[in-house]
Coordinates of C-alpha atoms and ligand atoms in Angstrom, one line a residue:
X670 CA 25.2 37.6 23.5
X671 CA 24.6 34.1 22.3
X672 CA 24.7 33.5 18.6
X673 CA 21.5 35.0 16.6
X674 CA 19.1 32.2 14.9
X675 CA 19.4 33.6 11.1
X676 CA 16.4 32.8 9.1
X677 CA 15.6 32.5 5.5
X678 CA 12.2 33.3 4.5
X679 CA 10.9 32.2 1.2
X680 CA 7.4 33.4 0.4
X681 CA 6.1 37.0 1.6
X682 CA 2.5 36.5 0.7
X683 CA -0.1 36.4 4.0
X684 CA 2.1 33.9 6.0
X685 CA 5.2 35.1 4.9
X686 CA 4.8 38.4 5.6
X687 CA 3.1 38.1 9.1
X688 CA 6.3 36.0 9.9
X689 CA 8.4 39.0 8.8
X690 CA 6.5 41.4 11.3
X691 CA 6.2 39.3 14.2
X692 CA 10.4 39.1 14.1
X693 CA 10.7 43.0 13.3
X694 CA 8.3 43.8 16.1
X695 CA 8.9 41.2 18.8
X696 CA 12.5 41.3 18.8
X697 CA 13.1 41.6 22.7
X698 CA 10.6 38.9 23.4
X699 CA 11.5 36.4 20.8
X700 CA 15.4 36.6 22.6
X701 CA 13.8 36.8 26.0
X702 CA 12.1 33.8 25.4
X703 CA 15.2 31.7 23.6
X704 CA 18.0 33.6 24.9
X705 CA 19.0 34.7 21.3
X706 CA 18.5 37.0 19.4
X707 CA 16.2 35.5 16.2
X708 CA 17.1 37.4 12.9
X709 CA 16.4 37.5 9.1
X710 CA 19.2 37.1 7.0
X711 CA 17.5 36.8 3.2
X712 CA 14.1 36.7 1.6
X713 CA 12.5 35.7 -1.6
X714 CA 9.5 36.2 -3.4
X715 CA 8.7 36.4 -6.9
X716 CA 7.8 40.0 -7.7
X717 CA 10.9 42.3 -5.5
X718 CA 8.9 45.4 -6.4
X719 CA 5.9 44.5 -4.3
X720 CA 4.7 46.2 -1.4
X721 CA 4.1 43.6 1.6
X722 CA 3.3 45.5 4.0
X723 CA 6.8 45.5 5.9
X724 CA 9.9 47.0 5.2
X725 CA 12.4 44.1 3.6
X726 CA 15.5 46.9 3.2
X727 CA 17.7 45.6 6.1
X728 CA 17.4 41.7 3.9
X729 CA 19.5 40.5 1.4
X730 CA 16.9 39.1 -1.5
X731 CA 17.3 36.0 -3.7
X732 CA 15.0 35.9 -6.8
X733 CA 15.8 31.8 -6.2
X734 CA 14.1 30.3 -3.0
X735 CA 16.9 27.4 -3.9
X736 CA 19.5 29.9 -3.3
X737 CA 18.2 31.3 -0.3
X738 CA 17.9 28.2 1.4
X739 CA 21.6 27.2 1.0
X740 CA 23.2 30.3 1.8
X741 CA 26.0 30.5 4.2
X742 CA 23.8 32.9 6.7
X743 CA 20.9 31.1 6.5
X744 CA 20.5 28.4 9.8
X745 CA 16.7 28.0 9.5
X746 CA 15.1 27.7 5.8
X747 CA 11.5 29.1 6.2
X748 CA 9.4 27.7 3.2
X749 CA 6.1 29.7 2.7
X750 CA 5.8 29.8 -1.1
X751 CA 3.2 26.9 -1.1
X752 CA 2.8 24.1 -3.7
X753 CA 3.5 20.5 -3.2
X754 CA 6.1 20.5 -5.7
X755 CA 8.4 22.7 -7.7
X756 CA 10.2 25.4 -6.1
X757 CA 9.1 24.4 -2.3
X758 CA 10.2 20.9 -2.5
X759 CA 13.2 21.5 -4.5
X760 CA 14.2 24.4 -1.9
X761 CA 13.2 22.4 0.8
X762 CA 15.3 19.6 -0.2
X763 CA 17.9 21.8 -0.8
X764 CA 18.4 23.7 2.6
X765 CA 17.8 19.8 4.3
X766 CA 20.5 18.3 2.4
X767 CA 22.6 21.3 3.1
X768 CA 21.7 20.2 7.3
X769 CA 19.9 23.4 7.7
X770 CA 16.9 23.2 9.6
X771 CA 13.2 23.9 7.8
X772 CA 9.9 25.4 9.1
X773 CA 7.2 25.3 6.6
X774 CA 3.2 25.9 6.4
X775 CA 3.1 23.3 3.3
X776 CA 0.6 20.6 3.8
X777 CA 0.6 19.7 0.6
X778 CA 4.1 19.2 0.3
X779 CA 4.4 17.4 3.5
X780 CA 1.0 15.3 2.3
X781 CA 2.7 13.8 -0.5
X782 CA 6.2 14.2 0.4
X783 CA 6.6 14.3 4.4
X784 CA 8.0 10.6 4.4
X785 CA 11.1 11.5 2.0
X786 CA 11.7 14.8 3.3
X787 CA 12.0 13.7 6.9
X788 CA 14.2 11.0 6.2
X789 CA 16.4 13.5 4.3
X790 CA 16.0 15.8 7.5
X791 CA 16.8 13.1 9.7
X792 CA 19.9 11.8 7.2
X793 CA 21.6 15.1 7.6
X794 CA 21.2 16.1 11.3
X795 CA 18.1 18.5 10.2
X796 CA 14.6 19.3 11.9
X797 CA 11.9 19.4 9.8
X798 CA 8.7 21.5 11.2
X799 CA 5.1 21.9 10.1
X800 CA 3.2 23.7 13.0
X801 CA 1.2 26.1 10.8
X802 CA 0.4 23.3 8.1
X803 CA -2.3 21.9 10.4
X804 CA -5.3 23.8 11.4
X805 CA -3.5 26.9 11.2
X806 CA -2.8 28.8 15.1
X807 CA -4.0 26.0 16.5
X808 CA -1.1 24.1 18.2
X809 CA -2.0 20.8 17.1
X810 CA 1.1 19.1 16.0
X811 CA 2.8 20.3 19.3
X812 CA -0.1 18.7 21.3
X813 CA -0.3 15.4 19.4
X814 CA 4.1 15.3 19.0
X815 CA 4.4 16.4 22.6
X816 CA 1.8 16.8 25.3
X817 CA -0.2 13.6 24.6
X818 CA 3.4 11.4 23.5
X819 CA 2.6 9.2 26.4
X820 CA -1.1 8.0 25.1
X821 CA -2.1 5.7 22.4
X822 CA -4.1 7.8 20.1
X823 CA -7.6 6.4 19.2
X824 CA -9.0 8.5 17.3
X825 CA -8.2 12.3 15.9
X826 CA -11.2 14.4 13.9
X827 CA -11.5 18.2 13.4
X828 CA -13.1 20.4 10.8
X829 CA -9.5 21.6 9.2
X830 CA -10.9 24.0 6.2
X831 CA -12.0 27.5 7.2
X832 CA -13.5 28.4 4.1
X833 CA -15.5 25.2 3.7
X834 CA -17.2 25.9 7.6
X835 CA -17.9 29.5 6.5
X836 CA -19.9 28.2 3.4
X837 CA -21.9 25.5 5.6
X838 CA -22.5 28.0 8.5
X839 CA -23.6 31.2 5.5
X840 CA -25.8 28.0 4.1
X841 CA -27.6 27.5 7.5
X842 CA -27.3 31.0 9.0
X843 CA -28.4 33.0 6.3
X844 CA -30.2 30.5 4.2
X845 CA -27.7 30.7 1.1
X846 CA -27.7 28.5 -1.3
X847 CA -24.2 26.9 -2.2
X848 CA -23.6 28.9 -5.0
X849 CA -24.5 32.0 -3.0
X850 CA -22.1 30.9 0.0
X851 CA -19.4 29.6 -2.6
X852 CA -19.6 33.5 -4.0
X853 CA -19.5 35.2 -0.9
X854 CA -16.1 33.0 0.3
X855 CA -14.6 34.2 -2.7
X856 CA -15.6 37.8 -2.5
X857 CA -13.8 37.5 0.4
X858 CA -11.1 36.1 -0.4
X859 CA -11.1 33.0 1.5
X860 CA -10.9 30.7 -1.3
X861 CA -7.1 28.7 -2.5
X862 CA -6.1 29.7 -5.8
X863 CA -7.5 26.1 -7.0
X864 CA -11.0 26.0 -4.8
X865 CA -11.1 22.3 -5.4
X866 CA -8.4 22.0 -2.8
X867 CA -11.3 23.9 -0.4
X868 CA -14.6 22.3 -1.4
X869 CA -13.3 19.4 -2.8
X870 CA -12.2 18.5 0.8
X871 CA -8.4 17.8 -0.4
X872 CA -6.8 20.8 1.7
X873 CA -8.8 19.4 4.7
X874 CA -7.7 15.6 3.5
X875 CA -4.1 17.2 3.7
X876 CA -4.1 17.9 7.0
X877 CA -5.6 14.2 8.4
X878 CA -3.1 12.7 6.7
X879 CA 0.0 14.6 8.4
X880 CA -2.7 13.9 12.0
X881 CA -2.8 10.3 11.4
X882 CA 0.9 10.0 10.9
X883 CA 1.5 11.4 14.0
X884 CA -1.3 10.2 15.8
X885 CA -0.6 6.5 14.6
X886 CA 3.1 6.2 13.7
X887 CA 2.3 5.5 10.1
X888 CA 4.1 6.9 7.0
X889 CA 2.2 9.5 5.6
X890 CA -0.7 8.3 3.8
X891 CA -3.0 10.8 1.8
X892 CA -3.6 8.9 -1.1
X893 CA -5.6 6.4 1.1
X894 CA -8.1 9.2 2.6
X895 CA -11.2 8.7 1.3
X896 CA -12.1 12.1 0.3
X897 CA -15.7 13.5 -1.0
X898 CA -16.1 17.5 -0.5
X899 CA -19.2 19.7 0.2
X900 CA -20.3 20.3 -3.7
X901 CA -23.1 18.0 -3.3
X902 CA -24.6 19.5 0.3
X903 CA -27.6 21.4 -0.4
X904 CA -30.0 23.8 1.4
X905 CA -31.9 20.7 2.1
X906 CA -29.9 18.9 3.7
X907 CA -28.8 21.6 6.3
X908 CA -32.3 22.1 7.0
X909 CA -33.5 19.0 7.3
X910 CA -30.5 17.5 9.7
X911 CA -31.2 20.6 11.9
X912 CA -34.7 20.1 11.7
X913 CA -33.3 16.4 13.2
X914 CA -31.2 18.0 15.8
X915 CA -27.8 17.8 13.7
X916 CA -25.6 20.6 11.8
X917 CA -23.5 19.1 8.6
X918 CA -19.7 19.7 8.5
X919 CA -16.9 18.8 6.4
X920 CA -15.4 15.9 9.2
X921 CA -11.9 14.6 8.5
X922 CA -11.8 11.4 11.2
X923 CA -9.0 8.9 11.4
X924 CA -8.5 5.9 13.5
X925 CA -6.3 3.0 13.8
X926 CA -8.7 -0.4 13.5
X927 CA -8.0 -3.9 13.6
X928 CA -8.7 -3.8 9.7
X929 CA -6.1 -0.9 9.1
X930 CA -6.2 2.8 9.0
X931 CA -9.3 4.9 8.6
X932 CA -8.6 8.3 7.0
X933 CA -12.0 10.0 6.2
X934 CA -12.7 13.6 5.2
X935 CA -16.1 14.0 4.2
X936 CA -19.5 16.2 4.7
X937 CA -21.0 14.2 8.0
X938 CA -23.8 15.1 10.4
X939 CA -23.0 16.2 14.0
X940 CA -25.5 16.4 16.7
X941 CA -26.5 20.3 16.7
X942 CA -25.4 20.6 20.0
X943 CA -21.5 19.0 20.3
X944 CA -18.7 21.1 20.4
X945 CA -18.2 20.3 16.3
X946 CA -22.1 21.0 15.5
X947 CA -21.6 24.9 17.5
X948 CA -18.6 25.5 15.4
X949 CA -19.6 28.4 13.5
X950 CA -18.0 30.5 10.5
X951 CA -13.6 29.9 9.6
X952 CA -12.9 28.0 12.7
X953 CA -11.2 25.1 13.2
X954 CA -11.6 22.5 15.8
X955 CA -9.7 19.2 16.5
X956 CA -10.6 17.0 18.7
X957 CA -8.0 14.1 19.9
X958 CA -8.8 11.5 21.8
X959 CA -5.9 9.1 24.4
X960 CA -6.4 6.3 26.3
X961 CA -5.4 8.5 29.0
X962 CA -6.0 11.8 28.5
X963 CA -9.3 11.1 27.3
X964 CA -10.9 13.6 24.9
X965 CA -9.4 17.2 24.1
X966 CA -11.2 19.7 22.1
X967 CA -8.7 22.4 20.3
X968 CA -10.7 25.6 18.5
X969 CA -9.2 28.5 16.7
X970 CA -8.4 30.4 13.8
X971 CA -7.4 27.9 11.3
X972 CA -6.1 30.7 8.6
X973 CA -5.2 34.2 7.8
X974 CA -1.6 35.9 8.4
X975 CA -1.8 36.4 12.6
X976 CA -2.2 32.5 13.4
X977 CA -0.9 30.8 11.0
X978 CA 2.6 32.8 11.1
X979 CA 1.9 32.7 15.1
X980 CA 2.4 29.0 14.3
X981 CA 5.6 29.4 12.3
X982 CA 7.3 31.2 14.9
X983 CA 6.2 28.4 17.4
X984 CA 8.3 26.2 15.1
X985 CA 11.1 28.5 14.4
X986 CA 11.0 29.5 18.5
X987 CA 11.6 25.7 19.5
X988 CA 14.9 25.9 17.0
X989 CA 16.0 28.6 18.2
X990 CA 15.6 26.9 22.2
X991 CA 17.7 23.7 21.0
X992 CA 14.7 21.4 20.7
X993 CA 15.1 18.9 18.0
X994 CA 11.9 16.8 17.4
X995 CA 11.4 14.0 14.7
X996 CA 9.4 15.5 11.9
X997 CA 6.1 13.1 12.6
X998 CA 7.3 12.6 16.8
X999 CA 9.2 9.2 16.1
X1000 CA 12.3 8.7 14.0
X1001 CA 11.4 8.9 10.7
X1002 CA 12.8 5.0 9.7
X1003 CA 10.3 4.0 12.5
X1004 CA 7.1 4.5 11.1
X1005 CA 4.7 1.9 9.5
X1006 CA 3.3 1.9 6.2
X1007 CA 0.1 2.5 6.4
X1008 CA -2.3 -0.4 5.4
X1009 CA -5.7 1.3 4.5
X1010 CA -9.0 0.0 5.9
X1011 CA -10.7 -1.4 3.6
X1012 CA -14.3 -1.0 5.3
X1013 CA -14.7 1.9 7.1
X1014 CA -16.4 1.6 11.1
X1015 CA -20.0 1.6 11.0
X1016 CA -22.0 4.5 11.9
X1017 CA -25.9 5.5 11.3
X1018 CA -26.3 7.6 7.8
X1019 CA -28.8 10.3 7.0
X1020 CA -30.3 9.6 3.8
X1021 CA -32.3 12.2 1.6
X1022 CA -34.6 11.0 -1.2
X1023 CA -37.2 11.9 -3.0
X1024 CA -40.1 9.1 -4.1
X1025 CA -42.5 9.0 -6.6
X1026 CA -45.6 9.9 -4.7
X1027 CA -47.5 6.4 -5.3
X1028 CA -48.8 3.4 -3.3
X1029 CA -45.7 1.6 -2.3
X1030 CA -43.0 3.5 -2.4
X1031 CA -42.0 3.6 0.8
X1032 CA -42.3 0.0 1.3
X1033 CA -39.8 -0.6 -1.7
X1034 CA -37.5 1.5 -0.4
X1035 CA -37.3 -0.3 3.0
X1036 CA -37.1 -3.9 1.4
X1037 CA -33.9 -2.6 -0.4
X1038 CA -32.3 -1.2 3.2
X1039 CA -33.7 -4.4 4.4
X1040 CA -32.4 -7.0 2.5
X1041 CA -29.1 -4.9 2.5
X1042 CA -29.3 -5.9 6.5
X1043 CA -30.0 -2.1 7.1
X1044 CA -32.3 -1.1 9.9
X1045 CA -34.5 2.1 9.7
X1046 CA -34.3 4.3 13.3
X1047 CA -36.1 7.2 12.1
X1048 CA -38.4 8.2 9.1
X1049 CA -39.9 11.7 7.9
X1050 CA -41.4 12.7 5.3
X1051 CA -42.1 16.2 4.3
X1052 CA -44.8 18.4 2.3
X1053 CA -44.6 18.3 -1.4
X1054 CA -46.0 20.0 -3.6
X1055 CA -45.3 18.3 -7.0
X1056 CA -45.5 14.4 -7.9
X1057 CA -42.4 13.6 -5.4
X1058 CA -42.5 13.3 -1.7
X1059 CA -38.7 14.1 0.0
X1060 CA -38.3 11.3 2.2
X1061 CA -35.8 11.4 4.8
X1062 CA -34.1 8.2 6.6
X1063 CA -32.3 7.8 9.7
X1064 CA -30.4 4.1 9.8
X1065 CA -29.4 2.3 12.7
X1066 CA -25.4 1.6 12.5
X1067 CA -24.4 0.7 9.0
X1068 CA -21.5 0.2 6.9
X1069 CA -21.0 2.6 3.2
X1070 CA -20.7 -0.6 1.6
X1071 CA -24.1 -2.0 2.9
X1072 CA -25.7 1.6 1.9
X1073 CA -24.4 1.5 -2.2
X1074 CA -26.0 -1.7 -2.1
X1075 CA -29.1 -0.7 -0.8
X1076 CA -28.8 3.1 -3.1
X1077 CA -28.5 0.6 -6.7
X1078 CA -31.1 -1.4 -5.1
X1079 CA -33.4 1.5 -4.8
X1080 CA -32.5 3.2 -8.5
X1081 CA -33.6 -0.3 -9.6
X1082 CA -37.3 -0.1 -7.9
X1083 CA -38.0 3.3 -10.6
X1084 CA -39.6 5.2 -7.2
X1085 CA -37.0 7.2 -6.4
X1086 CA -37.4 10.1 -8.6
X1087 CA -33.4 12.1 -7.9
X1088 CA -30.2 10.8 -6.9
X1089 CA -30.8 10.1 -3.2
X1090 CA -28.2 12.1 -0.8
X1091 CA -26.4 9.7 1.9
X1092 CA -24.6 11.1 4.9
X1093 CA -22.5 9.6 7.8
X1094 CA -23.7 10.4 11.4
X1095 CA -20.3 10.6 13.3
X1096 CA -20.5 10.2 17.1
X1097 CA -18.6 12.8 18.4
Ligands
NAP1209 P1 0.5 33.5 -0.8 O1 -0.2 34.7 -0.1 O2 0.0 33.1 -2.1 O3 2.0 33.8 -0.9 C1 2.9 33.0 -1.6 C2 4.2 33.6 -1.6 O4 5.2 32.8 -2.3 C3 4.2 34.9 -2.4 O5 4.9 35.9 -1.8 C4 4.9 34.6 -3.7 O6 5.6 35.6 -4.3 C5 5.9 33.5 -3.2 N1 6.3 32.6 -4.3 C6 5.5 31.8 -5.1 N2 6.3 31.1 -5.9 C7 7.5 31.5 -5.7 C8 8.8 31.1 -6.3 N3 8.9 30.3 -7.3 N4 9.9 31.7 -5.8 C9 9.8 32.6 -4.7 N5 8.7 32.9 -4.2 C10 7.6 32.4 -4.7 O7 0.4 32.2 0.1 P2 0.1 32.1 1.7 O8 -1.3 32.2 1.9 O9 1.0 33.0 2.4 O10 0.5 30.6 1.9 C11 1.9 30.2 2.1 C12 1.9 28.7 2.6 O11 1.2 28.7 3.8 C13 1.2 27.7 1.7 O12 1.8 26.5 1.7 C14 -0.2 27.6 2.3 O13 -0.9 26.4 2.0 C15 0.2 27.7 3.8 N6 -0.9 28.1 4.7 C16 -1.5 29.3 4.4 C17 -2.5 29.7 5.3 C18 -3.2 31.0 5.1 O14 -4.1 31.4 6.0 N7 -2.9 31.8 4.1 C19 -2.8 28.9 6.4 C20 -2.1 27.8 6.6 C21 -1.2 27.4 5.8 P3 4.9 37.0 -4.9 O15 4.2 37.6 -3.7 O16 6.0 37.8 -5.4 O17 4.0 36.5 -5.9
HSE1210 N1 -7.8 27.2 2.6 C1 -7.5 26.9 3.9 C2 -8.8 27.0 4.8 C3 -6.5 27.8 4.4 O1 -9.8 27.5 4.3 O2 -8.8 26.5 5.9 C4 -5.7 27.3 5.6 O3 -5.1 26.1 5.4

């Protein structure tokens, strides 16, 4: 029998210890499928004495994921502890230095680290793997890395956060407010231990930034997404786009321009009716588009312990076949800084408002959209009951830039009586 593929497995939480079942119980199949037997030489956790779920008796155990990933029986490190820094990177950095290969579900390591740790992968022989870090069972850095390596990428876009597409779907579905929906996700446990990284949109901004390197041979770039999460979506809104034919999701789109690199993750309308607008509850969906292939829609569980260790072992599978990819598809020294766009592509916006219910109103509002060279495509305006009208706005194509001039415009004219809401219309 060939030589077993011994992995070290640091983290037994949900990812951890679905990895650790999917081993013990698909033994045959796993070797079937590589010719080798793949094993588990060590694991570490923080607390020994719980129960995950899985018996860990036939495992050596290291209190110190550092330890564990430089052991002598350890050829794959398997990093599932989470956290961009501290013991993840330095354990990481450990097992890579020591030319082991690593399989991780980080993206928030990889976010703000993925350019140094795959040149230290690439210094010392090592592969460096991230399958479950994107979108969770959906086999997205496989598809972009391999299957499409022959198209230039235009554009990549996906909703990449479960739990913030179960609070917009509970928002329109069952008419919760966000609060309401925001309670519910964490009742059921869907929530990070920091919810920022949910609705704050940085989780999802995570993941686009680990896309576009692929997508675009860039270095990692996530400090240059331009980030805005879902706090600020309310009731209204939902209803109103859908009363317009569109549903609102938290959209992470990036693109290579001729100004730079767009990386966007933000609440946008999609028409009702696109594969993105049906997307209901904790999917995920990314959609990739080639100049050859054309467009590709990819949907699926984008959390919980079945895909996202499903993903691992798609990972620690390929190690264990002999394939030896470049952490972002190209050799590590080979990718571009990434220049940020400075002015995003334009696109029509949705914009919310509510106006002092008086004799020219209206008309103020449209001279500030006008003289910020913004065109009106659509107009409502909706039953009120007290001394402000809501006022919804569809614009033709605009840019963001052209809108904040218009919004101070408009705050300046005393008509509009709350902050007004502004959303980008993404053609999908
Ligand atoms: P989790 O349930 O919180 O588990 C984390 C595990 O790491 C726990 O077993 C914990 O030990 C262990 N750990 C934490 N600090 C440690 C340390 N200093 N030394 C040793 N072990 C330590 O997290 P998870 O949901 O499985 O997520 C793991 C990773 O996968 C994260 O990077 C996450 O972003 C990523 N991910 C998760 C999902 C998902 O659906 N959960 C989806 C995609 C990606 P104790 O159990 O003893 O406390
Ligand atoms: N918090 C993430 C989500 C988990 O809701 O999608 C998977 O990365």
């Amino acid at each position: 029998m060939t030589e077993p593929l011994r992995l070290g497995i640091a983290g037994l939480g949900t990812v951890g210890a679905g990895v650790v079942k999917i081993v013990r119980q698909k033994a045959a199949l796993l070797a079937e499928r590589t010719g080798r037997p793949v094993t588990i030489s060590a694991v570490a956790a923080r607390n020994r004495d719980k129960d995950r779920g899985v018996p860990l008796g036939d495992y050596a155990w290291e209190d110190d994921a550092v330890a564990l990933a430089t052991r002598d029986d350890v050829d794959v490190f398997v990093e599932l502890m989470g956290g961009s820094d501290g013991p993840a990177k330095a354990a990481t950095e450990a097992a890579l230095a020591a030319g082991k290969d690593v399989v991780t579900a980080n993206k928030a390591m990889l976010a703000h680290h993925g350019q140094a740790l795959a040149q230290l992968a690439e210094a010392n022989g090592a592969v460096l793997r991230f399958e479950a870090a994107v979108a969770g069972g959906i086999p997205v850095i496989k598809a972009l890395t391999e299957g499409l390596a022959g198209n230039d990428i235009t554009r990549v876009m996906g909703v990449m956060n479960g739990t913030c597409n179960y609070i917009l779907t509970r928002m329109e579905s069952a008419g919760l407010t966000y609060d309401q929906a925001f309670a519910e996700a964490d009742k059921l446990g869907y929530l990070e231990a920091d919810p920022e990284l949910d609705v704050g949109g940085i989780d999802a901004g995570h993941k686009l930034s680990l896309l576009a390197a692929i997508a675009f041979g860039t270095q990692v770039a996530f400090e240059s997404v331009e980030l805005e999460g879902i706090g600020k979506v309310s009731i209204d809104d939902i209803r109103q786009a859908a009363d317009m034919g569109y549903k609102v999701k938290l959209l992470g789109v990036c693109r290579m321009t001729g100004r730079g690199l767009e990386q966007r993750m933000a609440p946008c309308l999609v028409p009702a009716t696109s594969p993105l607008g049906q997307l209901d509850g904790g999917t995920n969906m990314v959609v990739i588009e080639g100049d050859q292939v054309g467009q590709i829609v990819m949907r699926g569980a984008g959390a919980g312990e079945g895909p996202t260790a499903s993903a691992v072992m798609g990972d620690v599978m390929d190690i264990a076949r002999g394939t030896r990819l470049s952490t972002f598809g190209q050799p590590a020294s080979s990718l571009k800084p990434a220049t940020a766009a400075q002015v995003a592509t334009p696109a029509p916006y949705y914009l919310r408002m509510c106006l002092v219910d008086k004799p020219g109103a209206l008309a103020k509002v449209a001279t500030a959209l006008g003289d910020a060279g913004i065109s009106i495509n659509r107009m409502r305006q909706y039953d009120h009951t007290d001394d402000a009208a809501p006022v919804l706005i569809v614009t033709h194509k605009t840019t963001r830039a052209a809108l904040d001039v218009a919004l101070v415009a408009m705050a300046a004219t005393g008509v509009v009586a709350r902050e007004p809401v502004a959303l980008r219309i993404e053609r999908v």
